Short mmCIF file of C-alpha atoms in Angstrom, two decimals:
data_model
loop_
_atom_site.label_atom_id
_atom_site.label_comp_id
_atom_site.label_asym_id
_atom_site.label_seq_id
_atom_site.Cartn_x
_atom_site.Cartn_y
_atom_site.Cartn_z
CA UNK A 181 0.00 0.00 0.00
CA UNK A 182 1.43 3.37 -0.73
CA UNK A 183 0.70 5.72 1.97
CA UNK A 184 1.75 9.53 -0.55
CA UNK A 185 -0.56 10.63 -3.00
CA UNK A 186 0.84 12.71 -5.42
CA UNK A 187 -1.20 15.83 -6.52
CA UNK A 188 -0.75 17.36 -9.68
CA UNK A 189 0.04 21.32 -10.76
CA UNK A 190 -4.05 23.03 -10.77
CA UNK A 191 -5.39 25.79 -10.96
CA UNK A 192 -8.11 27.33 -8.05
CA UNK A 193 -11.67 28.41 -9.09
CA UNK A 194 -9.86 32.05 -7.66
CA UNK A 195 -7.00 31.53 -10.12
CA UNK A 196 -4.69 30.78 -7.64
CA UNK A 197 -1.91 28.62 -8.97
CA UNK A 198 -1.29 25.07 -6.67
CA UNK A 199 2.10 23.53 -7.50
CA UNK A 200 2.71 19.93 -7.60
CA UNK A 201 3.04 17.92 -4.37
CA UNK A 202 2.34 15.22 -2.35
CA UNK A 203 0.42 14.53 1.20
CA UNK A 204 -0.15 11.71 2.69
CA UNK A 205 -3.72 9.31 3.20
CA UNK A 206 -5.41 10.35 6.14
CA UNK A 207 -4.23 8.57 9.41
CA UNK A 208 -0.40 7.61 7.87
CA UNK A 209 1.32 10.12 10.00
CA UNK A 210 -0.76 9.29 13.67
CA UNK A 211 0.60 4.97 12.61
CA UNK A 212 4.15 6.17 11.55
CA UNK A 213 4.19 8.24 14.99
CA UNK A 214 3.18 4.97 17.09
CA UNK A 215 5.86 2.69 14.98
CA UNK A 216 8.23 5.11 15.52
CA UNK A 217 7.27 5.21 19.19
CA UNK A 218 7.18 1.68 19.88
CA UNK A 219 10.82 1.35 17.95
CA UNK A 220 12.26 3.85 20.00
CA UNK A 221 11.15 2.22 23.15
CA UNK A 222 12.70 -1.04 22.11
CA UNK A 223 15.64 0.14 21.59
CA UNK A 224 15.71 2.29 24.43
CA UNK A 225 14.95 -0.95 26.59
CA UNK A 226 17.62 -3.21 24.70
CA UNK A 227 20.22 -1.20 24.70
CA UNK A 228 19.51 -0.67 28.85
CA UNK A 229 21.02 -4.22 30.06
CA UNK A 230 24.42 -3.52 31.14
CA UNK A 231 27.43 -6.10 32.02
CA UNK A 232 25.66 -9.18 32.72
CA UNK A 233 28.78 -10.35 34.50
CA UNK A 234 29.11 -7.80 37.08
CA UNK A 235 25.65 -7.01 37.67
CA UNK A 236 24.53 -11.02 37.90
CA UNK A 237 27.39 -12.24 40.28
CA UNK A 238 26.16 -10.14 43.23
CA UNK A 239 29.94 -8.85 42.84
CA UNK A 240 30.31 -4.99 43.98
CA UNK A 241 32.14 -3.15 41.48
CA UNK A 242 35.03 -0.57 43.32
CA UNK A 243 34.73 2.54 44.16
CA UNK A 244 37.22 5.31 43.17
CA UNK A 245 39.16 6.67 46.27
CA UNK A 246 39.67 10.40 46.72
CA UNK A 247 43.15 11.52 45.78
CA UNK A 248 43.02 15.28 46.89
CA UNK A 249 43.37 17.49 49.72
CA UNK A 250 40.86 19.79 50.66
CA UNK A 251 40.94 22.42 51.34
CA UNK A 252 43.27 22.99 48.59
CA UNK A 253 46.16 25.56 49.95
CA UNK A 254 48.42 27.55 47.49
CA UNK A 255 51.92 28.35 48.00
CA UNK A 256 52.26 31.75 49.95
CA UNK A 257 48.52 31.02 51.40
CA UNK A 258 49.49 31.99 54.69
CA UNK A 259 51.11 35.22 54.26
CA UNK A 260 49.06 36.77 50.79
CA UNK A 261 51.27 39.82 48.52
CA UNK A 262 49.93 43.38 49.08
CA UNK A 263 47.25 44.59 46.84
CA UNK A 264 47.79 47.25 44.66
CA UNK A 265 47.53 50.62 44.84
CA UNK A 266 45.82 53.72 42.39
CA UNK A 267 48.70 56.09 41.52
CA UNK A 268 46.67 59.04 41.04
CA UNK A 269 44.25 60.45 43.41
CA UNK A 270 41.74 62.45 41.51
CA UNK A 271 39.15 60.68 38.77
CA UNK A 272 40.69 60.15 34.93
CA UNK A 273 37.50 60.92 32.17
CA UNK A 274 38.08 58.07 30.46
CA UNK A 275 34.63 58.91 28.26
CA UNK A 276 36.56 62.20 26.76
CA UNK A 277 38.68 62.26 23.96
CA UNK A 278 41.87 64.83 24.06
#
C-alpha cells in the first residue's frame, strides 16, 4: 500500500496557482508516529542491560578513592602579597577624547 498521493500542478476556481506535491492518506502520520514510538522504546529498553557479569554475580564493582586534599592551599597562602595601589588620586575621564 502506498501511503503519498501525489497531486498534480491546478489551478483554483480564484485563479490561484497550486504547484505539484504530495500529502499523505489520512491517518499515515498518527501509525508512523506509534511505529516510531514503539521502535524507540525497544531500543531504548535493549540497549539498557548492562554487564551481565558484574551485575549477575552479586559482585560490587570498586569505588574510586579520593586523591586530593581539601581544602586545597596555594603556596604563599598563609602570608598573601599586598594589593595594589591607584597612583593618582583624583578621577581620569576616560569617556573624553583629548
Amino acid at each position: 500500500m502506498n501511503d503519498v498521493v501525489q497531486v498534480r500542478e491546478y489551478e483554483r476556481a480564484d485563479g490561484t496557482k497550486v504547484r505539484a506535491h504530495s500529502r499523505w492518506y489520512p491517518g499515515a502520520r498518527r501509525e508512523l508516529t506509534i511505529f516510531a514510538v514503539i521502535a524507540l522504546a525497544v531500543v531504548g529498553f535493549g540497549s539498557s542491560g548492562g554487564s551481565a557479569g558484574a551485575a549477575g554475580s552479586g559482585e560490587r564493582l570498586p569505588r574510586p578513592q579520593q586523591t586530593g586534599v581539601y581544602p586545597v592551599h596555594f603556596p604563599g597562602w598563609e602570608k598573601p602579597a599586598p594589593r595594589p595601589t591607584p597612583t593618582v588620586s583624583y578621577p581620569i575621564p576616560w569617556d573624553r577624547s583629548q
